[in-house]
XYZ file of N, CA, C and O in Angstrom:
244
model
N -42.226 3.455 -44.642
C -41.214 3.019 -43.686
C -41.188 3.989 -42.510
O -41.124 5.192 -42.684
N -41.223 3.465 -41.350
C -41.249 4.287 -40.151
C -39.826 4.691 -39.764
O -38.932 3.856 -39.677
N -39.608 5.965 -39.522
C -38.285 6.492 -39.218
C -37.788 5.967 -37.871
O -36.614 5.618 -37.737
N -38.671 5.887 -36.877
C -38.270 5.385 -35.563
C -37.806 3.932 -35.648
O -36.825 3.544 -35.016
N -38.527 3.130 -36.397
C -38.167 1.716 -36.529
C -36.837 1.572 -37.259
O -35.999 0.755 -36.880
N -36.610 2.395 -38.291
C -35.347 2.354 -39.022
C -34.194 2.788 -38.124
O -33.130 2.157 -38.104
N -34.386 3.852 -37.374
C -33.360 4.327 -36.454
C -33.079 3.292 -35.369
O -31.930 3.078 -34.975
N -34.115 2.627 -34.898
C -33.942 1.556 -33.915
C -33.135 0.401 -34.463
O -32.284 -0.168 -33.772
N -33.371 0.057 -35.720
C -32.608 -1.011 -36.362
C -31.142 -0.624 -36.500
O -30.245 -1.432 -36.242
N -30.882 0.626 -36.879
C -29.501 1.100 -37.014
C -28.801 1.079 -35.658
O -27.650 0.629 -35.548
N -29.476 1.546 -34.607
C -28.883 1.525 -33.273
C -28.607 0.099 -32.805
O -27.570 -0.166 -32.178
N -29.505 -0.807 -33.096
C -29.309 -2.201 -32.709
C -28.082 -2.788 -33.396
O -27.256 -3.443 -32.755
N -27.943 -2.529 -34.686
C -26.790 -3.041 -35.432
C -25.493 -2.430 -34.918
O -24.486 -3.137 -34.740
N -25.488 -1.117 -34.634
C -24.292 -0.479 -34.081
C -23.944 -1.053 -32.710
O -22.766 -1.244 -32.386
N -24.941 -1.331 -31.911
C -24.703 -1.937 -30.603
C -24.097 -3.317 -30.709
O -23.165 -3.665 -29.977
N -24.602 -4.119 -31.639
C -24.055 -5.459 -31.856
C -22.608 -5.377 -32.317
O -21.746 -6.120 -31.835
N -22.320 -4.449 -33.230
C -20.943 -4.279 -33.714
C -20.019 -3.862 -32.566
O -18.909 -4.382 -32.432
N -20.476 -2.945 -31.722
C -19.674 -2.513 -30.587
C -19.400 -3.639 -29.605
O -18.282 -3.781 -29.102
N -20.407 -4.464 -29.344
C -20.224 -5.578 -28.424
C -19.295 -6.642 -29.000
O -18.461 -7.208 -28.286
N -19.406 -6.902 -30.294
C -18.516 -7.870 -30.932
C -17.083 -7.367 -30.919
O -16.146 -8.115 -30.612
N -16.890 -6.076 -31.223
C -15.543 -5.487 -31.194
C -14.937 -5.590 -29.802
O -13.765 -5.947 -29.634
N -15.737 -5.293 -28.777
C -15.258 -5.372 -27.406
C -14.874 -6.803 -27.046
O -13.821 -7.039 -26.436
N -15.702 -7.744 -27.430
C -15.399 -9.147 -27.134
C -14.122 -9.622 -27.800
O -13.291 -10.288 -27.175
N -13.937 -9.264 -29.063
C -12.727 -9.665 -29.776
C -11.501 -9.004 -29.170
O -10.454 -9.637 -29.004
N -11.595 -7.734 -28.816
C -10.461 -7.019 -28.232
C -10.099 -7.583 -26.859
O -8.916 -7.644 -26.511
N -11.087 -8.007 -26.086
C -10.799 -8.613 -24.783
C -10.068 -9.946 -24.974
O -9.101 -10.247 -24.272
N -10.511 -10.735 -25.922
C -9.875 -12.029 -26.171
C -8.439 -11.852 -26.643
O -7.542 -12.581 -26.228
N -8.187 -10.856 -27.486
C -6.853 -10.647 -28.036
C -5.959 -9.789 -27.142
O -4.783 -9.631 -27.436
N -6.491 -9.226 -26.072
C -5.741 -8.348 -25.165
C -5.062 -7.219 -25.933
O -3.901 -6.901 -25.696
N -5.799 -6.581 -26.858
C -5.169 -5.620 -27.750
C -5.289 -4.163 -27.302
O -4.453 -3.354 -27.657
N -6.296 -3.790 -26.556
C -6.516 -2.381 -26.208
C -6.525 -2.178 -24.699
O -6.608 -3.123 -23.925
N -6.479 -0.898 -24.294
C -6.539 -0.561 -22.883
C -7.913 -0.821 -22.309
O -8.920 -0.848 -23.019
N -7.969 -1.005 -21.012
C -9.221 -1.331 -20.337
C -10.225 -0.184 -20.419
O -11.428 -0.412 -20.533
N -9.739 1.048 -20.406
C -10.650 2.195 -20.465
C -11.368 2.251 -21.804
O -12.586 2.453 -21.854
N -10.630 2.059 -22.883
C -11.239 2.084 -24.217
C -12.258 0.964 -24.371
O -13.351 1.173 -24.900
N -11.917 -0.225 -23.890
C -12.849 -1.348 -23.998
C -14.099 -1.122 -23.156
O -15.203 -1.482 -23.588
N -13.935 -0.526 -21.989
C -15.092 -0.266 -21.138
C -16.035 0.736 -21.804
O -17.261 0.552 -21.800
N -15.480 1.784 -22.387
C -16.311 2.798 -23.046
C -17.047 2.201 -24.240
O -18.259 2.396 -24.403
N -16.327 1.455 -25.070
C -16.963 0.852 -26.253
C -18.009 -0.170 -25.829
O -19.097 -0.249 -26.414
N -17.723 -0.954 -24.800
C -18.689 -1.945 -24.325
C -19.953 -1.317 -23.768
O -21.063 -1.754 -24.067
N -19.798 -0.271 -22.973
C -20.967 0.408 -22.388
C -21.794 1.068 -23.485
O -23.031 0.982 -23.484
N -21.127 1.736 -24.423
C -21.876 2.342 -25.538
C -22.577 1.282 -26.380
O -23.700 1.491 -26.841
N -21.939 0.146 -26.583
C -22.570 -0.946 -27.327
C -23.831 -1.437 -26.645
O -24.860 -1.658 -27.286
N -23.771 -1.596 -25.324
C -24.946 -2.046 -24.571
C -26.057 -1.003 -24.636
O -27.229 -1.340 -24.850
N -25.700 0.273 -24.484
C -26.705 1.344 -24.538
C -27.358 1.397 -25.911
O -28.584 1.469 -26.023
N -26.556 1.369 -26.978
C -27.110 1.399 -28.332
C -28.000 0.188 -28.581
O -29.088 0.312 -29.155
N -27.538 -0.981 -28.161
C -28.299 -2.199 -28.400
C -29.654 -2.161 -27.691
O -30.694 -2.418 -28.308
N -29.654 -1.811 -26.420
C -30.912 -1.788 -25.663
C -31.858 -0.691 -26.157
O -33.075 -0.901 -26.231
N -31.307 0.466 -26.520
C -32.140 1.547 -27.042
C -32.754 1.158 -28.388
O -33.933 1.409 -28.641
N -31.962 0.544 -29.244
C -32.470 0.111 -30.548
C -33.562 -0.933 -30.422
O -34.598 -0.858 -31.082
N -33.346 -1.916 -29.563
C -34.358 -2.955 -29.343
C -35.639 -2.325 -28.805
O -36.741 -2.669 -29.220
N -35.505 -1.383 -27.880
C -36.671 -0.721 -27.306
C -37.446 0.062 -28.368
O -38.675 0.016 -28.398
N -36.726 0.791 -29.237
C -37.407 1.554 -30.295
C -38.145 0.635 -31.260
O -39.274 0.923 -31.669
N -37.516 -0.459 -31.636
C -38.156 -1.382 -32.577
C -39.378 -2.020 -31.943
O -40.428 -2.178 -32.566
N -39.281 -2.383 -30.666
C -40.377 -3.078 -29.995
C -41.557 -2.168 -29.715
O -42.716 -2.572 -29.850
N -41.317 -0.915 -29.338
C -42.381 -0.004 -28.927
C -43.093 0.624 -30.115
O -44.294 0.912 -30.057
N -42.385 0.840 -31.222
C -42.965 1.508 -32.379
C -44.032 0.627 -33.026
O -43.790 -0.535 -33.311
N -45.208 1.218 -33.263
C -46.300 0.488 -33.880
C -46.149 0.466 -35.396
O -45.658 1.419 -35.995
N -46.591 -0.628 -36.008
C -46.631 -0.709 -37.464
C -47.852 0.019 -37.984
O -48.969 -0.262 -37.567
N -47.640 0.985 -38.873
C -48.745 1.714 -39.472
C -48.676 1.589 -40.992
O -47.633 1.773 -41.576
N -49.794 1.260 -41.573
C -49.831 1.068 -43.018
C -50.209 2.348 -43.737
O -50.762 3.251 -43.233
């Protein structure tokens, strides 16, 4: 198992969770705008970084 690919998968999942949390909080109007902006930006960064790691890492047997 490649460590980079595993780390990329974890980052992707964390990014998805952050984006879903932000979306739900926006719909429910539950948190301040600053907190939602920070969580949303971190979610996007984690998601894009994870996707990039998974895509760039080569499969080695």
